[in-house]
């Protein structure tokens, strides 16, 4: 079983527009890849990602995405984060195809994802 | 709430003349429709609502609600004051929908495919509604992991808009319900444990609604 993982740096994310990010994520995930974003999406981008995912489920065999981010959005990381409440925090986000990935455990400190091979399905 | 948020809210209310729209959000099957019905039965202006209407549009099959549904106005009277809210029951939010899952609930393939398609449209509709609301009741099934992307997305969007959010930890009548787990996942927001089905602890929720939506 080959699983390809794409890691996208914060710098790279910053250069992309919202739709470019969403298109990139959904194209990679629909190829069966797992995408890890060094810094996550804004709440608005998250909503657009869910919306676009739904449009693509409705038109094909795609069944959607698993998406998890760490740390939780409300945790203000670092000293700056504590002083300026609105400072953008980096949130590691992992996104994969729903039919291949399942989150088995998640809390404030840990995400474990399980990747299923075709044989397990 | 910051000073600026307070001003924004005051303006919004001035413009809307008391027409405060509250959306009921959450994952599929969390009990959103049951909660909406419970609120209408308790406070609805329409006198024809009675306890037997509690089960209207409720089902154990996920994605039962696939269109945003205005449940009507409620006038909540509490602690000597009163507030009027417009309650909108939302389709469940999800990041994946597979028609095969509905086959396990006894639907035919045709019905399951139709339900899946409508469910995707429902999610889109619910997300679009986020722009038109004055507050949100975010319903979670207290027996499940609260820390999921759909919950995080709703919380993040309300925070970004500076709008009030109350988290409803539903199904506390079930063994294994843990409102504490929800509180520790979202410590920055009020969490009210209830059973929408049994009507447990609803007064606490109405007090919170008066406090945060009033
Ligand atoms: N035990 C228990 N069951 C509940 C409670 N609230 C709702 N349920 C049950 O949970 C299931 C789903 O309830 P709904 O109100 O349809 O949930 P929903 O969030 O509107 O679901 P969708 O419209 O499909 O997104 C039904 O079988 C309800 O009877 C509760 O407080 N306790
Ligand atoms: Mg419903």
Short mmCIF file of N, CA, C and O in Angstrom, two decimals, chain B residues 105-208:
data_model
loop_
_atom_site.label_atom_id
_atom_site.label_comp_id
_atom_site.label_asym_id
_atom_site.label_seq_id
_atom_site.Cartn_x
_atom_site.Cartn_y
_atom_site.Cartn_z
N UNK B 105 -29.31 1.62 7.60
CA UNK B 105 -30.54 2.03 8.30
C UNK B 105 -31.79 1.55 7.56
O UNK B 105 -32.89 2.01 7.85
N UNK B 106 -31.59 0.65 6.59
CA UNK B 106 -32.74 0.05 5.92
C UNK B 106 -33.29 0.84 4.74
O UNK B 106 -34.37 0.53 4.24
N UNK B 107 -32.55 1.86 4.28
CA UNK B 107 -33.01 2.59 3.10
C UNK B 107 -32.61 1.82 1.83
O UNK B 107 -31.60 1.11 1.83
N UNK B 108 -33.42 1.96 0.78
CA UNK B 108 -33.04 1.36 -0.51
C UNK B 108 -31.88 2.16 -1.08
O UNK B 108 -31.62 3.28 -0.64
N UNK B 109 -31.19 1.60 -2.09
CA UNK B 109 -30.06 2.32 -2.66
C UNK B 109 -30.49 3.67 -3.24
O UNK B 109 -29.83 4.68 -3.06
N UNK B 110 -31.66 3.66 -3.88
CA UNK B 110 -32.16 4.90 -4.48
C UNK B 110 -32.42 5.96 -3.40
O UNK B 110 -32.02 7.12 -3.53
N UNK B 111 -33.10 5.52 -2.32
CA UNK B 111 -33.39 6.45 -1.22
C UNK B 111 -32.10 6.96 -0.58
O UNK B 111 -31.98 8.13 -0.23
N UNK B 112 -31.13 6.03 -0.43
CA UNK B 112 -29.88 6.39 0.23
C UNK B 112 -29.10 7.42 -0.59
O UNK B 112 -28.56 8.39 -0.05
N UNK B 113 -29.06 7.22 -1.91
CA UNK B 113 -28.35 8.16 -2.79
C UNK B 113 -29.02 9.53 -2.76
O UNK B 113 -28.35 10.56 -2.75
N UNK B 114 -30.35 9.52 -2.75
CA UNK B 114 -31.10 10.78 -2.72
C UNK B 114 -30.83 11.51 -1.41
O UNK B 114 -30.57 12.71 -1.39
N UNK B 115 -30.86 10.73 -0.31
CA UNK B 115 -30.64 11.34 1.00
C UNK B 115 -29.23 11.93 1.08
O UNK B 115 -29.03 13.02 1.61
N UNK B 116 -28.25 11.21 0.53
CA UNK B 116 -26.86 11.70 0.57
C UNK B 116 -26.73 13.00 -0.21
O UNK B 116 -26.10 13.96 0.25
N UNK B 117 -27.35 13.06 -1.37
CA UNK B 117 -27.26 14.27 -2.19
C UNK B 117 -27.92 15.45 -1.46
O UNK B 117 -27.35 16.54 -1.37
N UNK B 118 -29.11 15.20 -0.92
CA UNK B 118 -29.79 16.28 -0.20
C UNK B 118 -29.01 16.70 1.05
O UNK B 118 -29.01 17.86 1.43
N UNK B 119 -28.34 15.72 1.67
CA UNK B 119 -27.55 16.03 2.87
C UNK B 119 -26.40 16.97 2.53
O UNK B 119 -26.10 17.90 3.28
N UNK B 120 -25.75 16.75 1.36
CA UNK B 120 -24.66 17.66 0.97
C UNK B 120 -25.20 19.07 0.78
O UNK B 120 -24.58 20.04 1.20
N UNK B 121 -26.38 19.18 0.18
CA UNK B 121 -26.99 20.50 -0.03
C UNK B 121 -27.34 21.15 1.30
O UNK B 121 -27.20 22.35 1.48
N UNK B 122 -27.79 20.31 2.23
CA UNK B 122 -28.14 20.81 3.57
C UNK B 122 -26.94 21.40 4.29
O UNK B 122 -27.04 22.44 4.94
N UNK B 123 -25.80 20.72 4.18
CA UNK B 123 -24.58 21.22 4.84
C UNK B 123 -24.22 22.60 4.26
O UNK B 123 -23.90 23.54 5.01
N UNK B 124 -24.29 22.71 2.93
CA UNK B 124 -23.95 23.99 2.28
C UNK B 124 -24.90 25.09 2.76
O UNK B 124 -24.48 26.19 3.11
N UNK B 125 -26.19 24.74 2.84
CA UNK B 125 -27.17 25.73 3.28
C UNK B 125 -26.89 26.19 4.72
O UNK B 125 -26.91 27.38 5.02
N UNK B 126 -26.57 25.23 5.58
CA UNK B 126 -26.28 25.57 6.98
C UNK B 126 -25.07 26.50 7.08
O UNK B 126 -25.07 27.45 7.87
N UNK B 127 -24.06 26.24 6.26
CA UNK B 127 -22.87 27.09 6.29
C UNK B 127 -23.19 28.50 5.80
O UNK B 127 -22.75 29.48 6.39
N UNK B 128 -24.01 28.59 4.75
CA UNK B 128 -24.38 29.91 4.25
C UNK B 128 -25.16 30.72 5.30
O UNK B 128 -25.01 31.93 5.39
N UNK B 129 -25.96 30.03 6.08
CA UNK B 129 -26.75 30.69 7.13
C UNK B 129 -25.88 31.36 8.20
O UNK B 129 -26.34 32.26 8.89
N UNK B 130 -24.66 30.88 8.36
CA UNK B 130 -23.79 31.44 9.41
C UNK B 130 -23.67 32.97 9.30
O UNK B 130 -23.48 33.66 10.28
N UNK B 131 -23.78 33.49 8.06
CA UNK B 131 -23.66 34.94 7.84
C UNK B 131 -24.89 35.73 8.28
O UNK B 131 -24.83 36.95 8.35
N UNK B 132 -26.00 35.05 8.50
CA UNK B 132 -27.26 35.76 8.71
C UNK B 132 -27.82 35.60 10.12
O UNK B 132 -29.01 35.80 10.32
N UNK B 133 -26.97 35.19 11.05
CA UNK B 133 -27.48 34.90 12.39
C UNK B 133 -26.96 35.89 13.42
O UNK B 133 -26.00 36.62 13.17
N UNK B 134 -27.63 35.91 14.56
CA UNK B 134 -27.20 36.77 15.66
C UNK B 134 -26.61 35.96 16.81
O UNK B 134 -26.05 36.52 17.74
N UNK B 135 -26.77 34.65 16.74
CA UNK B 135 -26.22 33.80 17.79
C UNK B 135 -26.43 32.34 17.42
O UNK B 135 -27.21 32.03 16.52
N UNK B 136 -25.71 31.47 18.11
CA UNK B 136 -25.77 30.05 17.80
C UNK B 136 -25.88 29.20 19.06
O UNK B 136 -25.24 29.48 20.07
N UNK B 137 -26.75 28.19 18.98
CA UNK B 137 -26.74 27.11 19.96
C UNK B 137 -26.03 25.95 19.25
O UNK B 137 -26.51 25.46 18.23
N UNK B 138 -24.87 25.57 19.77
CA UNK B 138 -24.12 24.48 19.15
C UNK B 138 -24.37 23.21 19.96
O UNK B 138 -23.97 23.11 21.12
N UNK B 139 -25.09 22.27 19.35
CA UNK B 139 -25.52 21.06 20.07
C UNK B 139 -24.53 19.93 19.82
O UNK B 139 -24.17 19.65 18.69
N UNK B 140 -24.07 19.31 20.91
CA UNK B 140 -23.19 18.15 20.79
C UNK B 140 -23.80 16.99 21.56
O UNK B 140 -24.44 17.20 22.58
N UNK B 141 -23.58 15.80 21.06
CA UNK B 141 -23.98 14.60 21.77
C UNK B 141 -22.92 14.34 22.84
O UNK B 141 -21.75 14.09 22.50
N UNK B 142 -23.31 14.45 24.11
CA UNK B 142 -22.32 14.38 25.19
C UNK B 142 -21.69 13.01 25.36
O UNK B 142 -20.75 12.84 26.14
N UNK B 143 -22.19 12.01 24.62
CA UNK B 143 -21.56 10.69 24.71
C UNK B 143 -20.44 10.56 23.67
O UNK B 143 -19.75 9.56 23.61
N UNK B 144 -20.28 11.58 22.82
CA UNK B 144 -19.30 11.48 21.74
C UNK B 144 -18.13 12.45 21.92
O UNK B 144 -18.22 13.40 22.69
N UNK B 145 -17.07 12.20 21.16
CA UNK B 145 -15.91 13.09 21.17
C UNK B 145 -16.32 14.49 20.67
O UNK B 145 -16.79 14.62 19.55
N UNK B 146 -16.15 15.52 21.52
CA UNK B 146 -16.61 16.85 21.10
C UNK B 146 -15.64 17.54 20.16
O UNK B 146 -15.99 18.48 19.47
N UNK B 147 -14.40 17.06 20.14
CA UNK B 147 -13.36 17.83 19.50
C UNK B 147 -13.22 17.45 18.04
O UNK B 147 -12.26 16.83 17.62
N UNK B 148 -14.23 17.81 17.25
CA UNK B 148 -14.21 17.46 15.83
C UNK B 148 -14.15 18.73 15.01
O UNK B 148 -14.44 19.81 15.50
N UNK B 149 -13.77 18.57 13.74
CA UNK B 149 -13.59 19.75 12.90
C UNK B 149 -14.89 20.55 12.73
O UNK B 149 -14.84 21.77 12.74
N UNK B 150 -16.03 19.88 12.60
CA UNK B 150 -17.25 20.69 12.39
C UNK B 150 -17.55 21.56 13.61
O UNK B 150 -17.92 22.72 13.47
N UNK B 151 -17.34 21.01 14.80
CA UNK B 151 -17.55 21.83 15.99
C UNK B 151 -16.55 22.98 16.05
O UNK B 151 -16.91 24.13 16.34
N UNK B 152 -15.28 22.69 15.75
CA UNK B 152 -14.23 23.71 15.77
C UNK B 152 -14.55 24.81 14.74
O UNK B 152 -14.37 25.99 15.00
N UNK B 153 -15.06 24.41 13.57
CA UNK B 153 -15.37 25.37 12.51
C UNK B 153 -16.51 26.31 12.93
O UNK B 153 -16.42 27.52 12.74
N UNK B 154 -17.55 25.76 13.54
CA UNK B 154 -18.66 26.62 13.98
C UNK B 154 -18.18 27.58 15.07
O UNK B 154 -18.42 28.79 15.00
N UNK B 155 -17.44 27.06 16.04
CA UNK B 155 -16.92 27.91 17.12
C UNK B 155 -16.04 29.02 16.54
O UNK B 155 -16.22 30.19 16.84
N UNK B 156 -15.12 28.64 15.64
CA UNK B 156 -14.20 29.61 15.04
C UNK B 156 -14.93 30.70 14.27
O UNK B 156 -14.58 31.87 14.36
N UNK B 157 -15.96 30.31 13.53
CA UNK B 157 -16.71 31.30 12.76
C UNK B 157 -17.47 32.27 13.65
O UNK B 157 -17.53 33.46 13.36
N UNK B 158 -18.05 31.77 14.72
CA UNK B 158 -18.78 32.67 15.61
C UNK B 158 -17.81 33.61 16.33
O UNK B 158 -18.09 34.79 16.50
N UNK B 159 -16.66 33.06 16.73
CA UNK B 159 -15.65 33.92 17.38
C UNK B 159 -15.18 35.01 16.43
O UNK B 159 -15.06 36.17 16.81
N UNK B 160 -14.93 34.64 15.17
CA UNK B 160 -14.45 35.62 14.19
C UNK B 160 -15.48 36.72 13.95
O UNK B 160 -15.13 37.85 13.67
N UNK B 161 -16.75 36.39 14.08
CA UNK B 161 -17.80 37.39 13.87
C UNK B 161 -18.16 38.12 15.16
O UNK B 161 -19.01 39.01 15.14
N UNK B 162 -17.61 37.69 16.27
CA UNK B 162 -17.94 38.31 17.55
C UNK B 162 -19.37 38.06 17.98
O UNK B 162 -19.99 38.88 18.64
N UNK B 163 -19.92 36.90 17.59
CA UNK B 163 -21.31 36.59 17.93
C UNK B 163 -21.38 35.58 19.08
O UNK B 163 -20.50 34.75 19.23
N UNK B 164 -22.45 35.68 19.88
CA UNK B 164 -22.56 34.78 21.03
C UNK B 164 -22.86 33.34 20.65
O UNK B 164 -23.59 33.08 19.69
N UNK B 165 -22.27 32.42 21.41
CA UNK B 165 -22.40 30.99 21.16
C UNK B 165 -22.61 30.30 22.50
O UNK B 165 -21.89 30.57 23.46
N UNK B 166 -23.60 29.42 22.55
CA UNK B 166 -23.78 28.58 23.74
C UNK B 166 -23.64 27.13 23.28
O UNK B 166 -24.26 26.73 22.29
N UNK B 167 -22.82 26.37 23.99
CA UNK B 167 -22.69 24.95 23.64
C UNK B 167 -23.67 24.15 24.50
O UNK B 167 -23.72 24.30 25.72
N UNK B 168 -24.48 23.33 23.82
CA UNK B 168 -25.46 22.50 24.52
C UNK B 168 -24.92 21.08 24.54
O UNK B 168 -24.76 20.45 23.49
N UNK B 169 -24.61 20.59 25.74
CA UNK B 169 -24.14 19.22 25.88
C UNK B 169 -25.37 18.33 26.05
O UNK B 169 -25.90 18.19 27.16
N UNK B 170 -25.84 17.76 24.95
CA UNK B 170 -27.14 17.07 24.94
C UNK B 170 -26.99 15.58 25.29
O UNK B 170 -25.90 15.03 25.27
N UNK B 171 -28.11 14.96 25.58
CA UNK B 171 -28.23 13.52 25.86
C UNK B 171 -27.59 13.12 27.19
O UNK B 171 -27.03 12.03 27.31
N UNK B 172 -27.69 14.03 28.19
CA UNK B 172 -27.11 13.69 29.50
C UNK B 172 -27.86 12.58 30.20
O UNK B 172 -27.41 12.06 31.22
N UNK B 173 -29.04 12.21 29.65
CA UNK B 173 -29.77 11.07 30.23
C UNK B 173 -29.11 9.73 29.90
O UNK B 173 -29.43 8.71 30.51
N UNK B 174 -28.18 9.73 28.93
CA UNK B 174 -27.55 8.46 28.53
C UNK B 174 -26.33 8.15 29.39
O UNK B 174 -25.57 9.05 29.77
N UNK B 175 -26.11 6.86 29.68
CA UNK B 175 -24.88 6.49 30.40
C UNK B 175 -23.69 6.82 29.50
O UNK B 175 -23.78 6.68 28.28
N UNK B 176 -22.60 7.29 30.10
CA UNK B 176 -21.43 7.62 29.29
C UNK B 176 -21.42 9.05 28.79
O UNK B 176 -20.49 9.47 28.13
N UNK B 177 -22.49 9.81 29.11
CA UNK B 177 -22.49 11.22 28.73
C UNK B 177 -21.47 11.97 29.57
O UNK B 177 -21.40 11.77 30.78
N UNK B 178 -20.66 12.81 28.93
CA UNK B 178 -19.65 13.55 29.68
C UNK B 178 -19.60 15.02 29.28
O UNK B 178 -18.81 15.42 28.43
N UNK B 179 -20.46 15.85 29.91
CA UNK B 179 -20.41 17.28 29.63
C UNK B 179 -19.06 17.88 30.01
O UNK B 179 -18.63 18.87 29.41
N UNK B 180 -18.37 17.27 30.97
CA UNK B 180 -17.05 17.77 31.40
C UNK B 180 -16.04 17.72 30.27
O UNK B 180 -15.23 18.63 30.10
N UNK B 181 -16.12 16.65 29.47
CA UNK B 181 -15.22 16.52 28.33
C UNK B 181 -15.45 17.67 27.35
O UNK B 181 -14.50 18.23 26.79
N UNK B 182 -16.71 18.05 27.19
CA UNK B 182 -17.03 19.16 26.28
C UNK B 182 -16.50 20.48 26.86
O UNK B 182 -15.91 21.28 26.15
N UNK B 183 -16.69 20.65 28.17
CA UNK B 183 -16.20 21.88 28.82
C UNK B 183 -14.70 22.01 28.66
O UNK B 183 -14.18 23.10 28.44
N UNK B 184 -13.98 20.91 28.78
CA UNK B 184 -12.53 21.05 28.70
C UNK B 184 -12.05 21.21 27.26
O UNK B 184 -10.99 21.76 27.01
N UNK B 185 -12.87 20.80 26.29
CA UNK B 185 -12.50 21.02 24.88
C UNK B 185 -12.75 22.47 24.46
O UNK B 185 -12.03 23.00 23.62
N UNK B 186 -13.77 23.09 25.04
CA UNK B 186 -14.11 24.48 24.66
C UNK B 186 -14.27 25.35 25.91
O UNK B 186 -15.36 25.83 26.20
N UNK B 187 -13.16 25.55 26.66
CA UNK B 187 -13.28 26.23 27.95
C UNK B 187 -13.68 27.70 27.83
O UNK B 187 -14.09 28.31 28.82
N UNK B 188 -13.55 28.28 26.65
CA UNK B 188 -13.83 29.71 26.50
C UNK B 188 -15.31 30.01 26.25
O UNK B 188 -15.69 31.17 26.10
N UNK B 189 -16.17 28.98 26.20
CA UNK B 189 -17.59 29.21 25.92
C UNK B 189 -18.47 28.55 26.97
O UNK B 189 -18.10 27.55 27.56
N UNK B 190 -19.67 29.14 27.19
CA UNK B 190 -20.59 28.51 28.15
C UNK B 190 -21.07 27.16 27.62
O UNK B 190 -21.37 27.03 26.43
N UNK B 191 -21.07 26.17 28.51
CA UNK B 191 -21.55 24.83 28.16
C UNK B 191 -22.71 24.49 29.09
O UNK B 191 -22.56 24.56 30.31
N UNK B 192 -23.88 24.14 28.54
CA UNK B 192 -25.01 23.77 29.38
C UNK B 192 -25.40 22.33 29.10
O UNK B 192 -25.77 21.99 27.97
N UNK B 193 -25.29 21.45 30.11
CA UNK B 193 -25.69 20.05 29.92
C UNK B 193 -27.21 19.93 29.98
O UNK B 193 -27.82 20.46 30.90
N UNK B 194 -27.84 19.28 28.99
CA UNK B 194 -29.28 19.05 29.02
C UNK B 194 -29.62 17.69 28.44
O UNK B 194 -28.78 17.04 27.83
N UNK B 195 -30.88 17.30 28.66
CA UNK B 195 -31.46 16.25 27.84
C UNK B 195 -32.65 16.88 27.14
O UNK B 195 -33.67 17.17 27.78
N UNK B 196 -32.51 17.12 25.85
CA UNK B 196 -33.61 17.74 25.08
C UNK B 196 -34.79 16.78 25.03
O UNK B 196 -35.94 17.19 25.09
N UNK B 197 -34.48 15.50 24.97
CA UNK B 197 -35.53 14.48 24.89
C UNK B 197 -36.35 14.42 26.17
O UNK B 197 -37.58 14.43 26.14
N UNK B 198 -35.66 14.38 27.32
CA UNK B 198 -36.36 14.25 28.60
C UNK B 198 -36.73 15.60 29.20
O UNK B 198 -37.44 15.67 30.20
N UNK B 199 -36.19 16.67 28.64
CA UNK B 199 -36.47 18.00 29.19
C UNK B 199 -35.68 18.31 30.44
O UNK B 199 -36.06 19.19 31.22
N UNK B 200 -34.56 17.61 30.65
CA UNK B 200 -33.77 17.84 31.86
C UNK B 200 -32.88 19.07 31.75
O UNK B 200 -32.23 19.25 30.72
N UNK B 201 -32.86 19.86 32.81
CA UNK B 201 -31.96 21.02 32.95
C UNK B 201 -32.22 22.14 31.94
O UNK B 201 -31.35 22.98 31.70
N UNK B 202 -33.42 22.18 31.37
CA UNK B 202 -33.71 23.19 30.35
C UNK B 202 -33.72 24.61 30.92
O UNK B 202 -33.38 25.56 30.22
N UNK B 203 -34.09 24.74 32.23
CA UNK B 203 -34.13 26.10 32.82
C UNK B 203 -32.75 26.74 32.75
O UNK B 203 -32.63 27.93 32.50
N UNK B 204 -31.71 25.91 32.98
CA UNK B 204 -30.35 26.43 32.92
C UNK B 204 -30.02 26.95 31.52
O UNK B 204 -29.36 27.97 31.36
N UNK B 205 -30.52 26.24 30.53
CA UNK B 205 -30.27 26.67 29.15
C UNK B 205 -31.00 28.00 28.87
O UNK B 205 -30.43 28.91 28.28
N UNK B 206 -32.25 28.11 29.36
CA UNK B 206 -32.99 29.35 29.12
C UNK B 206 -32.32 30.53 29.83
O UNK B 206 -32.28 31.64 29.30
N UNK B 207 -31.79 30.27 31.02
CA UNK B 207 -31.06 31.34 31.72
C UNK B 207 -29.85 31.78 30.91
O UNK B 207 -29.57 32.97 30.76
N UNK B 208 -29.12 30.80 30.37
CA UNK B 208 -27.94 31.13 29.56
C UNK B 208 -28.34 31.88 28.30
O UNK B 208 -27.68 32.85 27.90
#
